[in-house]
Coordinates of C-alpha atoms and ligand atoms in Angstrom, one line a residue:
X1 CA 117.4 109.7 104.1
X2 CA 117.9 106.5 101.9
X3 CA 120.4 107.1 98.7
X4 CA 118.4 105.3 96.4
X5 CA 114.9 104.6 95.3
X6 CA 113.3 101.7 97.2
X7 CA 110.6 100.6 94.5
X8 CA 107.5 99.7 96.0
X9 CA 108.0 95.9 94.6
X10 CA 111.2 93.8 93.3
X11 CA 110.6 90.6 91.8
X12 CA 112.7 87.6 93.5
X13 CA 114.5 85.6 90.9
X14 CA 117.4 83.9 91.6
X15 CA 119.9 81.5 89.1
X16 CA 117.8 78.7 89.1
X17 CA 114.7 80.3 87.8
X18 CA 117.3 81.4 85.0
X19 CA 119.2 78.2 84.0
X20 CA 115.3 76.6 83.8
X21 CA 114.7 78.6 81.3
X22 CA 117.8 78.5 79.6
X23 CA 117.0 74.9 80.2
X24 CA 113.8 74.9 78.2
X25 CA 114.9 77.6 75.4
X26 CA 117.6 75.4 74.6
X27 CA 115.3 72.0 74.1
X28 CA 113.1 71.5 71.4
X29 CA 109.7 72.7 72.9
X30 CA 109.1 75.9 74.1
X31 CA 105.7 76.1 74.5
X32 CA 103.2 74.0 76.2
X33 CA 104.7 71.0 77.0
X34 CA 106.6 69.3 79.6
X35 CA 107.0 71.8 82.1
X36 CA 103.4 73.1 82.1
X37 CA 102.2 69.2 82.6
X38 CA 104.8 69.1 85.6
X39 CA 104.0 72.1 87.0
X40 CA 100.3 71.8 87.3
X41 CA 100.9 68.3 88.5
X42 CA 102.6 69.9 91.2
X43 CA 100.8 73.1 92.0
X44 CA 97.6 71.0 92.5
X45 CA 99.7 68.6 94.6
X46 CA 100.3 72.0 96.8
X47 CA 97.1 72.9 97.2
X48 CA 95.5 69.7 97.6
X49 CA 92.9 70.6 94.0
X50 CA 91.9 67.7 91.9
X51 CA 92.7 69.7 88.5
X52 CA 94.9 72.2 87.7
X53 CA 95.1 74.5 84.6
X54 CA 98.3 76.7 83.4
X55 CA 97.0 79.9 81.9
X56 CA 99.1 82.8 80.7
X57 CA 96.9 85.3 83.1
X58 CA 94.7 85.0 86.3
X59 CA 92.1 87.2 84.1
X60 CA 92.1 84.3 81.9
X61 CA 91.4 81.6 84.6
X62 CA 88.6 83.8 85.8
X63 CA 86.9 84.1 82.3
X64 CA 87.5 79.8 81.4
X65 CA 86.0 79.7 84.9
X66 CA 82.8 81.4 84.7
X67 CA 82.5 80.3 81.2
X68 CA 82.8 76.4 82.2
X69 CA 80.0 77.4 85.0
X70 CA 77.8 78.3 81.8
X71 CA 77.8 82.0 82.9
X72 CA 76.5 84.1 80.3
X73 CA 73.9 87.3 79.1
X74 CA 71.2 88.2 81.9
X75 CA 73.3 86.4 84.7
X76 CA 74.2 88.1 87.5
X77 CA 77.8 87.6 89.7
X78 CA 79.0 89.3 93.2
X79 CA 82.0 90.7 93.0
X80 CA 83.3 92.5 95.6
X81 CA 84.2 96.6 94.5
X82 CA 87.4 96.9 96.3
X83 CA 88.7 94.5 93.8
X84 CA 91.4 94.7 90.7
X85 CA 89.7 95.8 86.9
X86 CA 89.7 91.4 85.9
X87 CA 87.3 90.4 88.5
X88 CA 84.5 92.4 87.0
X89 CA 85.2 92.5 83.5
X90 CA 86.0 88.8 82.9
X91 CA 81.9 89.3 83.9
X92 CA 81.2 91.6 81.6
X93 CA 83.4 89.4 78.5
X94 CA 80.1 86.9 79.0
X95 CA 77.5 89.6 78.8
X96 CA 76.8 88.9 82.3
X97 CA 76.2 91.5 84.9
X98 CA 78.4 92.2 87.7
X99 CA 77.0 93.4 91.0
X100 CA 79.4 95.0 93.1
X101 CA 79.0 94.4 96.6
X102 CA 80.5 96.4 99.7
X103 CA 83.3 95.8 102.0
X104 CA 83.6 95.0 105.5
X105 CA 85.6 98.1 106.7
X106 CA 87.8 95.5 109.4
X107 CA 89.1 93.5 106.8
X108 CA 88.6 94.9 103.6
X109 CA 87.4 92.0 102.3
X110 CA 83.8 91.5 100.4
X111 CA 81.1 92.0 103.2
X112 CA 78.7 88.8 103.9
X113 CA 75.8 90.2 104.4
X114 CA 75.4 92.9 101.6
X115 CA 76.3 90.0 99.4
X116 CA 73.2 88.3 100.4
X117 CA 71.3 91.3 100.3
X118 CA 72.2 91.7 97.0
X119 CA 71.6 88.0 95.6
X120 CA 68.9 87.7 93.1
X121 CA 66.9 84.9 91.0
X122 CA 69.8 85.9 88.1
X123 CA 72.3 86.0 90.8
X124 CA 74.8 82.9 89.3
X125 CA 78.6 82.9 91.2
X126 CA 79.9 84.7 94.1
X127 CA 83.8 86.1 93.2
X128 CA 85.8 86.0 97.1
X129 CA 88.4 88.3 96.6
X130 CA 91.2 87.1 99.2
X131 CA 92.9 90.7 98.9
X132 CA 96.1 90.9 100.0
X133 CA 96.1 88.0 100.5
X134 CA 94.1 87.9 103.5
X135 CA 91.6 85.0 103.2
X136 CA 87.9 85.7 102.6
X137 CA 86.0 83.4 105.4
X138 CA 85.5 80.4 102.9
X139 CA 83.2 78.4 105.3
X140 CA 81.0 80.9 105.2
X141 CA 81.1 81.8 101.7
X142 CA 80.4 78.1 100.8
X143 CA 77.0 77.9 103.4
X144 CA 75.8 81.3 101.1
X145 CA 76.5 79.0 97.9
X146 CA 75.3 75.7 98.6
X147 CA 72.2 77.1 100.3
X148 CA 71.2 79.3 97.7
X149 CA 72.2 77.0 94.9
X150 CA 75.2 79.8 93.8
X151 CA 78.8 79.0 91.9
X152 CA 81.6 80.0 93.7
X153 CA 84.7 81.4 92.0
X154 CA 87.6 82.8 93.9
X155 CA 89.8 85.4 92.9
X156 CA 93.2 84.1 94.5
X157 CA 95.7 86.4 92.1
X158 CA 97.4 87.5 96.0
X159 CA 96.4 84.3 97.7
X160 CA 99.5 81.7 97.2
X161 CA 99.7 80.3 99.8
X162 CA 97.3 80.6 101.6
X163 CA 94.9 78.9 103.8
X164 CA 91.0 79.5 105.1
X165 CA 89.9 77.6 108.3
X166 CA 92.9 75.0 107.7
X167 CA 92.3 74.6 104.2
X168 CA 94.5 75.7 101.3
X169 CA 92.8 78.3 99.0
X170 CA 93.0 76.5 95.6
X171 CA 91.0 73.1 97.3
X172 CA 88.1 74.5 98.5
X173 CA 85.3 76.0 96.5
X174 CA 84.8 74.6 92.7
X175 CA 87.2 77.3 91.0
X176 CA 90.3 79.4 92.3
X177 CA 92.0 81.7 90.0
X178 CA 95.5 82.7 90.8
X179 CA 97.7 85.4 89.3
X180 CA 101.9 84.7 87.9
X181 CA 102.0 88.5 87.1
X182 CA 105.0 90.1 87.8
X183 CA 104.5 91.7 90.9
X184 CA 102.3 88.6 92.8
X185 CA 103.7 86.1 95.8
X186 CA 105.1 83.7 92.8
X187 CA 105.7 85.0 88.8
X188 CA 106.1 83.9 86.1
X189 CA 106.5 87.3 84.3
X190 CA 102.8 86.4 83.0
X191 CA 100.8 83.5 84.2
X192 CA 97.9 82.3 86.2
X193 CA 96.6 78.8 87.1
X194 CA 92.7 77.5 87.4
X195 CA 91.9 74.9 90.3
X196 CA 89.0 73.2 89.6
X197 CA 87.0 70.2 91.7
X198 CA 84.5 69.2 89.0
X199 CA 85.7 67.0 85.8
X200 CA 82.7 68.5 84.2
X201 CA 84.5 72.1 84.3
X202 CA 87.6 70.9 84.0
X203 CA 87.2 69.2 80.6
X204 CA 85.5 72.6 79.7
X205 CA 88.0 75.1 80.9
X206 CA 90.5 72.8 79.4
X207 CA 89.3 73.0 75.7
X208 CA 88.1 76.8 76.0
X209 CA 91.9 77.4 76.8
X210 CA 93.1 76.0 73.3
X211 CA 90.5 77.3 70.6
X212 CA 87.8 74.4 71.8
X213 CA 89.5 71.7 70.6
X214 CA 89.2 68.5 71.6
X215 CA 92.8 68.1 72.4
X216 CA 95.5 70.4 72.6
X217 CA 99.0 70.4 70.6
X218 CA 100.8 69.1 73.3
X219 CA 98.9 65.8 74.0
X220 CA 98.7 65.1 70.0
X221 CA 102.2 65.5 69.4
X222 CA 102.7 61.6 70.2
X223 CA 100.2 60.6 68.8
X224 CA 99.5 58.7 65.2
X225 CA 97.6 61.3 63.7
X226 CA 99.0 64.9 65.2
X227 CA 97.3 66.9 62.7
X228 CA 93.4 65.8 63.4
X229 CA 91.5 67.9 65.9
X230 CA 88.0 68.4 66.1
X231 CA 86.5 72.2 67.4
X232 CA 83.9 71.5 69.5
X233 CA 83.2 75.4 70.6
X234 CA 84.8 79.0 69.5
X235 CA 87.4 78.9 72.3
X236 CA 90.4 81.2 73.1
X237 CA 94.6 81.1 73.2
X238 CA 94.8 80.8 77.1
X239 CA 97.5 78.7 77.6
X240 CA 100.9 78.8 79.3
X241 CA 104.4 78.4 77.7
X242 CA 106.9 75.5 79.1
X243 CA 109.6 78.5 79.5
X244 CA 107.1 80.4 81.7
X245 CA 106.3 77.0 83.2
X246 CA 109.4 76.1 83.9
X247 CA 109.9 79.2 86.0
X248 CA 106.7 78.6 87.8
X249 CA 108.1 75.3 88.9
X250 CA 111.2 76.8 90.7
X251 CA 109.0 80.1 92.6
X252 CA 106.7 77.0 93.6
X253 CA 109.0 75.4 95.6
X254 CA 110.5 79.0 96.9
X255 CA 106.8 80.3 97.7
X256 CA 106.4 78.9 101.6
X257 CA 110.0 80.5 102.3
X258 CA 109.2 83.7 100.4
X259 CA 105.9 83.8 102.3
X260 CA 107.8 83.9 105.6
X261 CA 109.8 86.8 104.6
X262 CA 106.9 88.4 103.6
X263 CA 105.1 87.6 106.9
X264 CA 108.5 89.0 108.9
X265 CA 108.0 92.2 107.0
X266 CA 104.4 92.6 107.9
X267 CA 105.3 91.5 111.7
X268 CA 108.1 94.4 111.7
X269 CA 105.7 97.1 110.5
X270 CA 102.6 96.1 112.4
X271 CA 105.6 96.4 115.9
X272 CA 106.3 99.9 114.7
X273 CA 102.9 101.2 113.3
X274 CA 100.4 99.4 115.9
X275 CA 100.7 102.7 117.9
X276 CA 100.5 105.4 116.0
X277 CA 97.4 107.3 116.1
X278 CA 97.0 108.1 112.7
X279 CA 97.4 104.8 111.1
X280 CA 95.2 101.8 111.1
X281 CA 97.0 98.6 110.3
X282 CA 95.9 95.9 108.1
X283 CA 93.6 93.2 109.8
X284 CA 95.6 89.9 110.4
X285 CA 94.1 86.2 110.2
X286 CA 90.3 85.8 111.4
X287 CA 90.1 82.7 112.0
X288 CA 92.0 79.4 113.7
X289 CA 93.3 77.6 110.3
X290 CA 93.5 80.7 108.6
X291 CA 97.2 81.9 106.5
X292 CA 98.1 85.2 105.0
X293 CA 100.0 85.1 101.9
X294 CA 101.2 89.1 102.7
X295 CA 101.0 90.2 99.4
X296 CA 100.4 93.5 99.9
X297 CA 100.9 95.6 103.1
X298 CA 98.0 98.3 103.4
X299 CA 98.0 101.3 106.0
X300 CA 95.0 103.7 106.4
X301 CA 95.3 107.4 107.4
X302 CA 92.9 108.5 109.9
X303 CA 92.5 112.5 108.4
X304 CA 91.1 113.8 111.4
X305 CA 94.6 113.6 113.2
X306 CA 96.7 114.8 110.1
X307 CA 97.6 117.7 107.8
X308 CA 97.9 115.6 104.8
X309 CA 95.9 113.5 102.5
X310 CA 96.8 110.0 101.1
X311 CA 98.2 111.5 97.6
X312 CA 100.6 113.8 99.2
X313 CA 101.3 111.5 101.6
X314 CA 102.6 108.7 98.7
X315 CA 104.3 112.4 97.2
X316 CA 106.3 112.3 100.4
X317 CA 107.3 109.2 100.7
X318 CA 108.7 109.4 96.9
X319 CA 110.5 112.2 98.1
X320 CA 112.2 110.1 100.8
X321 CA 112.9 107.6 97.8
X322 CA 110.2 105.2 99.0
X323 CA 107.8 103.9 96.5
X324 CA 104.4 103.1 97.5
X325 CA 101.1 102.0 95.7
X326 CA 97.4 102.1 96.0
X327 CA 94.9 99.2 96.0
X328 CA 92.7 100.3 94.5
X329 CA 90.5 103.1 93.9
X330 CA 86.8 100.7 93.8
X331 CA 85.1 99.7 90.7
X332 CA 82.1 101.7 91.3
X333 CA 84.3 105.3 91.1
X334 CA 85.2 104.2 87.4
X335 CA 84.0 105.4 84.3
X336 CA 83.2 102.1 83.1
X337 CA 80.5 101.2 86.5
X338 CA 79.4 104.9 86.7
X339 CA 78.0 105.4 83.4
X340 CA 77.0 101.8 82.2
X341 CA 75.5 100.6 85.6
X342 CA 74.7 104.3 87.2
X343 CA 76.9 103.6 90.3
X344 CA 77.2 106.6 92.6
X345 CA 79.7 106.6 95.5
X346 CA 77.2 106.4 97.9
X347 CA 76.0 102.7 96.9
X348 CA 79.1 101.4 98.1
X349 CA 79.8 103.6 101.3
X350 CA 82.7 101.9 103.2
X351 CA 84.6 101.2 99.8
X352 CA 84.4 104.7 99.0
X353 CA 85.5 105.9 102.4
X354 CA 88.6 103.8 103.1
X355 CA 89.5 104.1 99.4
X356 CA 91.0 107.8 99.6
X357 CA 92.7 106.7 102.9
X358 CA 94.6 103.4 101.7
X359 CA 98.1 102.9 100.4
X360 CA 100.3 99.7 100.1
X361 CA 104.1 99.6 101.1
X362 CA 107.0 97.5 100.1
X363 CA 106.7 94.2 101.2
X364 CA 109.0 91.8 99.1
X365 CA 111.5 89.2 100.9
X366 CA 114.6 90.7 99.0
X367 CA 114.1 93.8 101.4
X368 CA 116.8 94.2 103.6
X369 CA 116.7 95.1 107.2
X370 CA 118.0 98.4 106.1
X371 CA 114.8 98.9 103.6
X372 CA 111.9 98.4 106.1
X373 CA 113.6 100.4 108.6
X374 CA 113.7 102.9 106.0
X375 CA 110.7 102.8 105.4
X376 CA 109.1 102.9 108.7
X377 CA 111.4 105.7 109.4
X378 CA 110.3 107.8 106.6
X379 CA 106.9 107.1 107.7
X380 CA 107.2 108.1 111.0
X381 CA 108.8 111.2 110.1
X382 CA 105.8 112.4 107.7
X383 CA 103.5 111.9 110.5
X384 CA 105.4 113.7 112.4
X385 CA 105.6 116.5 110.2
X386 CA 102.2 116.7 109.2
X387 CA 100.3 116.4 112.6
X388 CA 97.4 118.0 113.2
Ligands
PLP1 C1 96.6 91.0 89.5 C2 95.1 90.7 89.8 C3 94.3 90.0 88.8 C4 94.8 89.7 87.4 O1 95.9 88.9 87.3 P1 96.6 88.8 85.9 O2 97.5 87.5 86.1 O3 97.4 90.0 85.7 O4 95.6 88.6 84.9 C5 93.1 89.7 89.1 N1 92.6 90.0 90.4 C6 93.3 90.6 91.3 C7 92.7 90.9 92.6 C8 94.6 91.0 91.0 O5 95.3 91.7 91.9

């Protein structure tokens, strides 16, 4: 068994993510400024968007999103259950109502057709969540919007890089929201950015991020006057600093790299888990085109061949000093969707039967060869144990 604890994620930061923000602590602007400007220059270079916003959160990108979309009380949005808490409740910040849809138990990802089953005359965006970074089907998402006259907005926070049908997720529908948390493909401790195709919601998104003003500190500070602003709207503080900025520049250009050592990872366990009866592997790219960020490796258990359940599995695999995680127990089975929109388990039946059965391992491209043997061993040897 391994000495030490293997936690279940490790950020990658190396020297030159440091000395850039040395670089920008010792100059005289620390917040936005420079580096923000450079850095959504480039991300929406990368991804091919006509605008890009820096935000300090994805959950922040998805609310200036929907907000710029005019989203607001007795509107409806699909959002998928199996999802993270921001998805729904940047929904619910608007006093609109969010209508959780079902999974499709292959890929995990929101299901097609109870989406359109569940679209209504208030029905106003669709949220694709690309979870683990597994891209949602975009081509056919975009037929649903266009012809039911439906915003789309996707929640990338585990989708850099990543492409659908050969395009990159960030260029395709009219807003993509990714995440710069700590643990995501590419941090910035906190951060997110907002891709937008439309000036119309880009000038929007970009006032709501600074209080509704007409223009932000940054882009007065050279001008004759950098006192005068007008507010247009009661906005919010959304913005990114240069120092987290800065940072997001160097994991940029590490991310295609980083995404190969996550993808080797993923390769290595799919070799040793593809045939073992008890597990089901995570789905891999569905269509041509298509790339997977591998933000998150999920297993499922199949009970019916073992002598353990998830919890206790995650309890062993502690115990053989490897961390694991859970995404996520759905929306619906929360307090919040149970007793303010009456959800039951049943509404959402494949959610609710793959979500006591799923658990995430390390995946991370400072693991070693050591760690994911490691970890396959240890897994392998609780199956063993607890076979039925
Ligand atoms: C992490 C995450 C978010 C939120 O990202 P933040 O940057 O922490 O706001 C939103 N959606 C999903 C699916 C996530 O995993």
């Amino acid at each position: 068994m391994r000495e030490s604890f293997l936690p279940f994620h490790r950020q990658s930061i190396g020297d030159e993510e440091i000395e850039s923000v040395v670089r920008v602590l010792r100059s005289p602007w620390v917040t936005s400024g420079p580096e923000v400007d450079a850095f959504e220059k480039e991300f929406a270079a990368y991804v091919g968007a006509k605008h890009a916003l820096a935000v300090n959160s994805c959950t922040a990108a998805l609310h200036l999103a929907l907000e710029a979309m005019g989203i607001g009380g007795g509107d409806e949005v699909l959002v998928p259950t199996m999802t993270f808490a921001a998805s729904a409740e940047t929904v619910l910040y608007l006093k609109a109502r969010p209508v959780l849809v079902d999974i499709d138990p292959h890929s995990l990802l929101m299901d097609l057709r109870d989406a359109e089953a569940k679209i209504s005359s208030k029905t106003k965006a669709i949220m694709p969540v690309h979870v683990a970074g597994l891209p949602s089907a975009m081509p056919a998402w975009i037929e649903l919007a266009k012809v039911r006259n439906i915003q789309l907005v996707e929640d990338a926070a585990h989708a850099f890089p990543a492409k659908s049908s050969g395009r990159w997720i960030g260029s395709i529908s009219n807003a993509t929201c990714f995440s710069f948390y700590a643990t995501k493909t590419i941090t910035t401790g906190e951060g997110g950015m907002l891709t937008l195709n439309s000036d119309a919601h880009y000038r929007r998104a970009k006032r709501m991020r600074s209080h509704g003003l007409d223009r932000d500190v940054w882009s007065r500070s050279g001008s004759q006057d950098p006192w005068r602003y007008d507010i247009v709207s009661p906005g919010f503080k959304y913005n990114m600093t240069d120092i987290a900025g800065a940072m997001g520049r160097v994991q940029l250009r590490k991310a295609e790299e980083m995404r190969q050592k996550r993808q080797e990872i993923a390769a290595f366990y799919n070799a040793h888990f593809g045939n073992c009866e008890a597990l089901e592997c995570p789905a891999s790219n569905q269509a041509a085109g298509d790339l997977h960020s591998w933000h998150l490796y999920t297993l499922r258990l199949r009970p019916e061949v073992l002598r353990i359940e998830r919890d206790q599995f995650i309890r062993e695999l502690k115990n053989r000093n490897i961390g694991a995680s859970v995404h996520w127990i759905p929306l619906h089975l929360h307090t919040l969707y149970r007793e303010r929109f009456g959800y039951t388990p049943e509404a959402l039946p494949q959610a609710t039967g793959i979500s006591s059965r799923i658990f995430s391992l390390p995946i991370y491209p400072d693991m070693s060869e050591r760690d994911r043997l490691d970890v396959v061993e240890a897994v392998h040897l609780i199956l063993q144990t607890f076979k039925r």
